[in-house]
Amino acid sequence: MEYTTLKNGIRMPMEWFGVFQVPDKEECKAAVLTAIRAGDRLIYTAASYSNEDAVGEAVREAIAEGICTREELFITSKMWVQDMENYDTAKAAIDASLEKTGLEYLDLYLLHQAMKDYFSAWRDMPCSYKQVW
């Protein structure tokens, strides 16, 4: 597996498995679990995909089975446009993604489409990052 190192020192795998257009929760969970078993370590979802919960379930199951540790995985999600209204909605979106996945942290959180007040959304991201770490 090839990696790149982000500016914060975190290593990110260069190969990833995404779950766009996998709305069925069981299908999504099974696909993510299969991907992790096959060696994928970067899993990619988004709030608008409506499957962050299934991704989180698969991650927790893979860890429980001893396939990997949480630290070996790189979980990415994205904030949807309606959550970029202001700082408070952005903060709530980040918190909601964490709650839906059931994970203590996300390794990368992106702005899905830079619209509305995306500057406020972007400003909350370093605050949320520091709170988790």
XYZ file of N, CA, C and O in Angstrom:
532
model
N 0.858 -1.175 0.000
C 0.000 0.000 0.000
C 0.902 1.234 0.000
O 1.814 1.343 0.804
N 0.613 2.148 -0.892
C 1.337 3.419 -0.914
C 0.611 4.418 -0.021
O -0.614 4.399 0.096
N 1.378 5.298 0.605
C 0.843 6.318 1.502
C 1.396 7.677 1.104
O 2.455 7.775 0.485
N 0.670 8.705 1.496
C 1.178 10.064 1.437
C 1.045 10.634 2.845
O 0.179 10.204 3.606
N 1.894 11.560 3.182
C 1.832 12.160 4.507
C 1.206 13.537 4.395
O 1.678 14.391 3.628
N 0.136 13.751 5.147
C -0.548 15.040 5.155
C 0.252 16.041 5.986
O 1.152 15.670 6.744
N -0.087 17.315 5.887
C 0.659 18.361 6.590
C 0.622 18.227 8.105
O 1.498 18.722 8.787
N -0.383 17.526 8.646
C -0.463 17.328 10.095
C 0.305 16.081 10.542
O 0.247 15.694 11.700
N 1.008 15.427 9.610
C 1.824 14.270 9.936
C 1.109 12.938 9.826
O 1.718 11.888 9.988
N -0.177 12.950 9.538
C -0.960 11.719 9.411
C -0.665 11.074 8.054
O -0.648 11.746 7.024
N -0.467 9.770 8.070
C -0.248 9.023 6.826
C -1.587 8.584 6.253
O -2.397 7.990 6.953
N -1.797 8.878 4.975
C -3.049 8.550 4.304
C -2.779 7.550 3.181
O -1.919 7.787 2.331
N -3.522 6.434 3.196
C -3.365 5.461 2.097
C -3.761 6.093 0.761
O -4.667 6.928 0.695
N -3.096 5.702 -0.287
C -3.383 6.246 -1.618
C -4.469 5.451 -2.350
O -4.968 5.901 -3.369
N -4.820 4.284 -1.853
C -5.912 3.508 -2.427
C -7.077 3.564 -1.459
O -6.890 3.485 -0.250
N -8.304 3.702 -1.994
C -9.456 3.841 -1.113
C -10.658 3.092 -1.665
O -10.706 2.739 -2.833
N -11.602 2.902 -0.762
C -12.870 2.262 -1.114
C -13.989 3.220 -0.738
O -14.131 3.596 0.419
N -14.779 3.637 -1.728
C -15.869 4.574 -1.493
C -17.228 3.912 -1.570
O -17.389 2.876 -2.223
N -18.196 4.521 -0.900
C -19.534 3.932 -0.827
C -20.614 4.862 -1.395
O -21.760 4.819 -0.980
N -20.254 5.663 -2.381
C -21.224 6.498 -3.073
C -22.239 5.588 -3.764
O -21.887 4.578 -4.353
N -23.498 5.929 -3.654
C -24.624 5.206 -4.255
C -24.768 3.786 -3.710
O -25.143 2.867 -4.441
N -24.481 3.624 -2.416
C -24.748 2.361 -1.730
C -25.655 2.692 -0.540
O -25.221 2.675 0.606
N -26.930 3.010 -0.808
C -27.819 3.452 0.271
C -28.319 2.326 1.178
O -28.686 2.575 2.314
N -28.326 1.083 0.683
C -28.792 -0.027 1.499
C -27.766 -0.293 2.599
O -26.597 -0.583 2.320
N -28.218 -0.189 3.839
C -27.309 -0.274 4.997
C -26.571 -1.609 5.066
O -25.362 -1.647 5.285
N -27.285 -2.708 4.897
C -26.642 -4.019 4.989
C -25.658 -4.236 3.846
O -24.575 -4.797 4.039
N -26.045 -3.809 2.656
C -25.153 -3.942 1.501
C -23.895 -3.101 1.701
O -22.779 -3.546 1.414
N -24.067 -1.890 2.209
C -22.932 -1.006 2.457
C -22.003 -1.607 3.507
O -20.779 -1.663 3.311
N -22.575 -2.053 4.602
C -21.769 -2.656 5.674
C -20.986 -3.858 5.144
O -19.790 -3.995 5.402
N -21.654 -4.725 4.400
C -21.000 -5.920 3.853
C -19.880 -5.535 2.884
O -18.800 -6.138 2.895
N -20.130 -4.532 2.059
C -19.118 -4.103 1.089
C -17.889 -3.527 1.790
O -16.749 -3.842 1.421
N -18.106 -2.706 2.798
C -16.985 -2.113 3.535
C -16.209 -3.195 4.272
O -14.971 -3.215 4.254
N -16.912 -4.105 4.901
C -16.242 -5.190 5.617
C -15.420 -6.049 4.651
O -14.274 -6.417 4.949
N -15.973 -6.332 3.490
C -15.237 -7.086 2.472
C -14.002 -6.320 2.016
O -12.923 -6.907 1.854
N -14.142 -5.027 1.820
C -13.005 -4.199 1.400
C -11.900 -4.198 2.458
O -10.718 -4.335 2.126
N -12.287 -4.078 3.716
C -11.291 -4.090 4.789
C -10.611 -5.455 4.857
O -9.386 -5.539 4.994
N -11.379 -6.505 4.730
C -10.799 -7.859 4.726
C -9.824 -8.041 3.565
O -8.846 -8.778 3.668
N -10.103 -7.374 2.445
C -9.243 -7.471 1.261
C -7.999 -6.591 1.368
O -7.126 -6.652 0.500
N -7.933 -5.770 2.399
C -6.743 -4.952 2.607
C -6.920 -3.462 2.442
O -5.986 -2.701 2.679
N -8.101 -3.022 2.011
C -8.330 -1.577 1.912
C -8.289 -0.970 3.301
O -8.829 -1.533 4.260
N -7.680 0.193 3.424
C -7.580 0.832 4.729
C -8.143 2.246 4.738
O -8.340 2.823 5.781
N -8.423 2.824 3.566
C -9.091 4.122 3.499
C -10.517 3.880 3.028
O -10.739 3.363 1.929
N -11.470 4.226 3.870
C -12.890 4.070 3.540
C -13.486 5.461 3.438
O -13.285 6.305 4.301
N -14.248 5.672 2.390
C -14.727 6.990 2.020
C -16.249 7.015 1.994
O -16.870 6.228 1.295
N -16.852 7.916 2.777
C -18.297 8.092 2.796
C -18.591 9.592 2.820
O -17.687 10.411 2.712
N -19.849 9.951 2.959
C -20.249 11.358 3.063
C -21.622 11.424 3.716
O -22.417 10.484 3.614
N -21.895 12.543 4.362
C -23.197 12.726 4.999
C -24.333 12.538 3.985
O -25.341 11.913 4.288
N -24.142 13.041 2.780
C -25.208 12.955 1.778
C -25.404 11.542 1.228
O -26.406 11.276 0.572
N -24.480 10.632 1.486
C -24.644 9.258 1.021
C -25.615 8.478 1.906
O -26.050 7.389 1.536
N -25.899 9.002 3.085
C -26.814 8.365 4.050
C -26.363 6.960 4.451
O -27.186 6.077 4.687
N -25.058 6.754 4.522
C -24.570 5.437 4.926
C -23.391 5.516 5.901
O -22.677 4.530 6.086
N -23.202 6.662 6.537
C -22.119 6.787 7.514
C -22.279 5.769 8.644
O -21.287 5.224 9.133
N -23.522 5.501 9.030
C -23.758 4.528 10.104
C -23.314 3.128 9.707
O -22.694 2.405 10.496
N -23.587 2.719 8.471
C -23.188 1.394 7.997
C -21.667 1.280 7.907
O -21.093 0.231 8.221
N -21.015 2.357 7.500
C -19.552 2.366 7.454
C -18.996 2.181 8.856
O -18.097 1.364 9.089
N -19.540 2.922 9.808
C -19.091 2.801 11.195
C -19.291 1.399 11.744
O -18.416 0.864 12.438
N -20.429 0.791 11.428
C -20.685 -0.585 11.885
C -19.648 -1.548 11.315
O -19.139 -2.421 12.025
N -19.337 -1.401 10.039
C -18.352 -2.282 9.408
C -16.970 -2.091 10.024
O -16.253 -3.064 10.271
N -16.615 -0.856 10.285
C -15.318 -0.567 10.905
C -15.237 -1.207 12.285
O -14.252 -1.887 12.615
N -16.264 -1.020 13.080
C -16.261 -1.597 14.430
C -16.215 -3.133 14.378
O -15.535 -3.770 15.175
N -16.931 -3.712 13.418
C -16.925 -5.169 13.289
C -15.549 -5.680 12.861
O -15.059 -6.683 13.387
N -14.919 -4.985 11.918
C -13.575 -5.383 11.475
C -12.584 -5.331 12.633
O -11.743 -6.228 12.784
N -12.702 -4.310 13.459
C -11.824 -4.190 14.627
C -12.115 -5.308 15.620
O -11.195 -5.945 16.134
N -13.393 -5.573 15.869
C -13.781 -6.627 16.815
C -13.301 -8.005 16.347
O -12.935 -8.853 17.165
N -13.275 -8.215 15.041
C -12.814 -9.486 14.484
C -11.290 -9.593 14.475
O -10.741 -10.640 14.146
N -10.612 -8.500 14.790
C -9.152 -8.512 14.810
C -8.509 -8.354 13.447
O -7.312 -8.600 13.287
N -9.281 -7.920 12.463
C -8.749 -7.730 11.107
C -7.759 -6.573 11.089
O -6.755 -6.600 10.382
N -8.054 -5.551 11.851
C -7.234 -4.350 11.884
C -7.511 -3.596 13.182
O -8.426 -3.952 13.919
N -6.743 -2.562 13.408
C -7.014 -1.657 14.519
C -7.601 -0.378 13.945
O -7.502 -0.127 12.736
N -8.186 0.435 14.781
C -8.733 1.702 14.303
C -7.618 2.578 13.733
O -7.797 3.270 12.729
N -6.447 2.516 14.356
C -5.329 3.334 13.910
C -4.825 2.944 12.522
O -4.225 3.767 11.827
N -5.081 1.722 12.109
C -4.663 1.270 10.782
C -5.628 1.722 9.687
O -5.294 1.658 8.500
N -6.812 2.170 10.087
C -7.815 2.609 9.116
C -7.781 4.121 8.958
O -7.397 4.851 9.870
N -8.211 4.574 7.810
C -8.293 6.003 7.514
C -9.714 6.247 7.012
O -10.061 5.876 5.889
N -10.552 6.825 7.875
C -11.964 7.003 7.551
C -12.211 8.462 7.171
O -11.868 9.383 7.912
N -12.823 8.632 6.013
C -13.093 9.956 5.461
C -14.598 10.144 5.294
O -15.295 9.236 4.869
N -15.077 11.342 5.624
C -16.458 11.706 5.331
C -16.476 13.151 4.856
O -15.448 13.839 4.879
N -17.661 13.602 4.409
C -17.771 14.945 3.852
C -19.044 15.632 4.345
O -20.087 15.005 4.474
N -18.917 16.916 4.581
C -20.042 17.760 4.986
C -20.859 18.137 3.752
O -20.304 18.523 2.727
N -22.161 18.039 3.878
C -23.040 18.368 2.765
C -23.351 19.862 2.757
O -23.210 20.558 3.762
N -23.803 20.353 1.626
C -24.010 21.775 1.381
C -24.906 22.451 2.425
O -24.581 23.533 2.913
N -26.021 21.836 2.782
C -26.960 22.481 3.699
C -26.340 22.722 5.074
O -26.845 23.527 5.847
N -25.250 22.042 5.381
C -24.602 22.212 6.678
C -23.548 23.311 6.675
O -22.881 23.540 7.687
N -23.408 24.007 5.574
C -22.423 25.085 5.460
C -23.058 26.457 5.632
O -22.535 27.453 5.141
N -24.173 26.522 6.331
C -24.855 27.800 6.554
C -24.011 28.749 7.401
O -23.939 29.938 7.136
N -23.407 28.203 8.445
C -22.611 29.023 9.351
C -21.774 28.095 10.232
O -21.827 26.875 10.102
N -21.050 28.699 11.142
C -20.169 27.944 12.030
C -20.938 26.892 12.826
O -20.500 25.751 12.944
N -22.092 27.265 13.376
C -22.858 26.344 14.220
C -23.392 25.143 13.442
O -23.362 24.019 13.948
N -23.872 25.365 12.222
C -24.381 24.234 11.443
C -23.236 23.321 11.003
O -23.405 22.108 10.922
N -22.087 23.920 10.743
C -20.918 23.117 10.384
C -20.476 22.254 11.557
O -20.196 21.061 11.396
N -20.424 22.843 12.728
C -20.047 22.098 13.941
C -21.035 20.954 14.172
O -20.634 19.829 14.474
N -22.327 21.239 14.017
C -23.349 20.209 14.198
C -23.182 19.086 13.168
O -23.401 17.910 13.481
N -22.796 19.421 11.950
C -22.603 18.408 10.913
C -21.440 17.482 11.251
O -21.539 16.260 11.091
N -20.367 18.062 11.739
C -19.208 17.248 12.122
C -19.596 16.318 13.268
O -19.308 15.123 13.241
N -20.270 16.876 14.262
C -20.722 16.065 15.397
C -21.670 14.956 14.941
O -21.600 13.828 15.431
N -22.554 15.278 13.994
C -23.508 14.277 13.491
C -22.787 13.148 12.764
O -23.148 11.975 12.921
N -21.764 13.473 11.985
C -21.005 12.427 11.288
C -20.306 11.514 12.288
O -20.283 10.293 12.114
N -19.754 12.096 13.334
C -19.111 11.281 14.375
C -20.137 10.387 15.065
O -19.888 9.199 15.293
N -21.296 10.958 15.360
C -22.340 10.171 16.025
C -22.849 9.051 15.117
O -23.030 7.917 15.553
N -23.082 9.374 13.846
C -23.602 8.358 12.919
C -22.620 7.211 12.733
O -23.032 6.057 12.683
N -21.347 7.532 12.616
C -20.361 6.460 12.427
C -20.119 5.696 13.721
O -19.710 4.536 13.685
N -20.340 6.364 14.850
C -20.049 5.731 16.126
C -18.559 5.628 16.384
O -18.119 4.852 17.232
N -17.787 6.417 15.671
C -16.330 6.414 15.821
C -15.901 7.615 16.661
O -16.583 8.635 16.694
N -14.772 7.489 17.322
C -14.271 8.581 18.153
C -13.735 9.725 17.311
O -13.710 10.872 17.759
N -13.280 9.411 16.107
C -12.727 10.449 15.237
C -12.818 10.010 13.787
O -12.967 8.825 13.481
N -12.749 10.983 12.905
C -12.614 10.743 11.476
C -11.217 11.223 11.099
O -10.732 12.221 11.632
N -10.573 10.538 10.199
C -9.213 10.909 9.819
C -9.185 12.095 8.865
O -8.216 12.864 8.850
N -10.238 12.230 8.068
C -10.323 13.335 7.127
C -11.793 13.701 6.972
O -12.645 12.819 6.837
N -12.079 14.983 7.007
C -13.449 15.470 6.834
C -13.394 16.604 5.829
O -12.675 17.583 6.025
N -14.130 16.458 4.747
C -14.070 17.400 3.634
C -15.369 18.182 3.481
O -16.413 17.744 3.943
N -15.291 19.300 2.787
C -16.488 20.031 2.376
C -16.912 19.421 1.040
O -16.150 19.454 0.077
N -18.109 18.831 1.010
C -18.557 18.095 -0.174
C -18.616 18.999 -1.400
O -18.127 18.647 -2.456
N -19.238 20.119 -1.271
C -19.280 21.122 -2.333
C -19.140 22.466 -1.656
O -19.916 22.795 -0.772
N -18.171 23.227 -2.068
C -17.927 24.519 -1.425
C -18.985 25.531 -1.886
O -18.841 26.187 -2.909
N -20.063 25.617 -1.101
C -21.157 26.539 -1.398
C -21.600 27.181 -0.096
O -21.171 26.787 0.979
N -22.507 28.133 -0.199
C -23.050 28.849 0.953
C -21.909 29.488 1.732
O -20.983 30.026 1.149
N -21.936 29.417 3.058
C -20.894 30.031 3.879
C -19.820 28.994 4.203
O -19.588 28.651 5.354
N -19.186 28.506 3.170
C -18.196 27.456 3.390
C -16.979 27.940 4.166
O -16.274 27.146 4.772
N -16.761 29.254 4.230
C -15.663 29.768 5.060
C -15.932 29.498 6.535
O -15.040 29.112 7.283
N -17.177 29.667 6.963
C -17.522 29.351 8.354
C -17.372 27.865 8.621
O -16.888 27.459 9.674
N -17.809 27.060 7.671
C -17.675 25.613 7.818
C -16.199 25.239 7.924
O -15.792 24.467 8.788
N -15.397 25.799 7.066
C -13.970 25.514 7.062
C -13.324 25.957 8.376
O -12.470 25.265 8.916
N -13.771 27.109 8.917
C -13.186 27.613 10.168
C -13.437 26.677 11.335
O -12.637 26.623 12.271
N -14.532 25.924 11.326
C -14.795 25.005 12.431
C -13.942 23.748 12.360
O -13.692 23.113 13.379
N -13.481 23.410 11.207
C -12.759 22.155 11.057
C -11.504 22.061 11.940
O -11.319 21.055 12.608
N -10.650 23.072 11.979
C -9.499 22.966 12.895
C -9.910 22.867 14.361
O -9.277 22.149 15.134
N -10.990 23.528 14.741
C -11.468 23.440 16.137
C -11.917 22.027 16.449
O -11.576 21.473 17.498
N -12.669 21.425 15.549
C -13.135 20.050 15.759
C -11.962 19.094 15.764
O -11.913 18.164 16.559
N -10.992 19.312 14.909
C -9.814 18.456 14.861
C -9.083 18.491 16.192
O -8.726 17.451 16.743
N -8.892 19.667 16.732
C -8.167 19.797 18.005
C -8.944 19.203 19.167
O -8.355 18.650 20.089
N -10.265 19.281 19.152
C -11.074 18.714 20.226
C -10.944 17.193 20.263
O -10.919 16.590 21.312
N -10.866 16.581 19.098
C -10.775 15.132 19.021
C -9.376 14.667 19.408
O -9.200 13.690 20.094
N -8.371 15.387 18.953
C -6.998 14.984 19.205
C -6.539 15.610 20.488
O -5.603 15.495 21.054
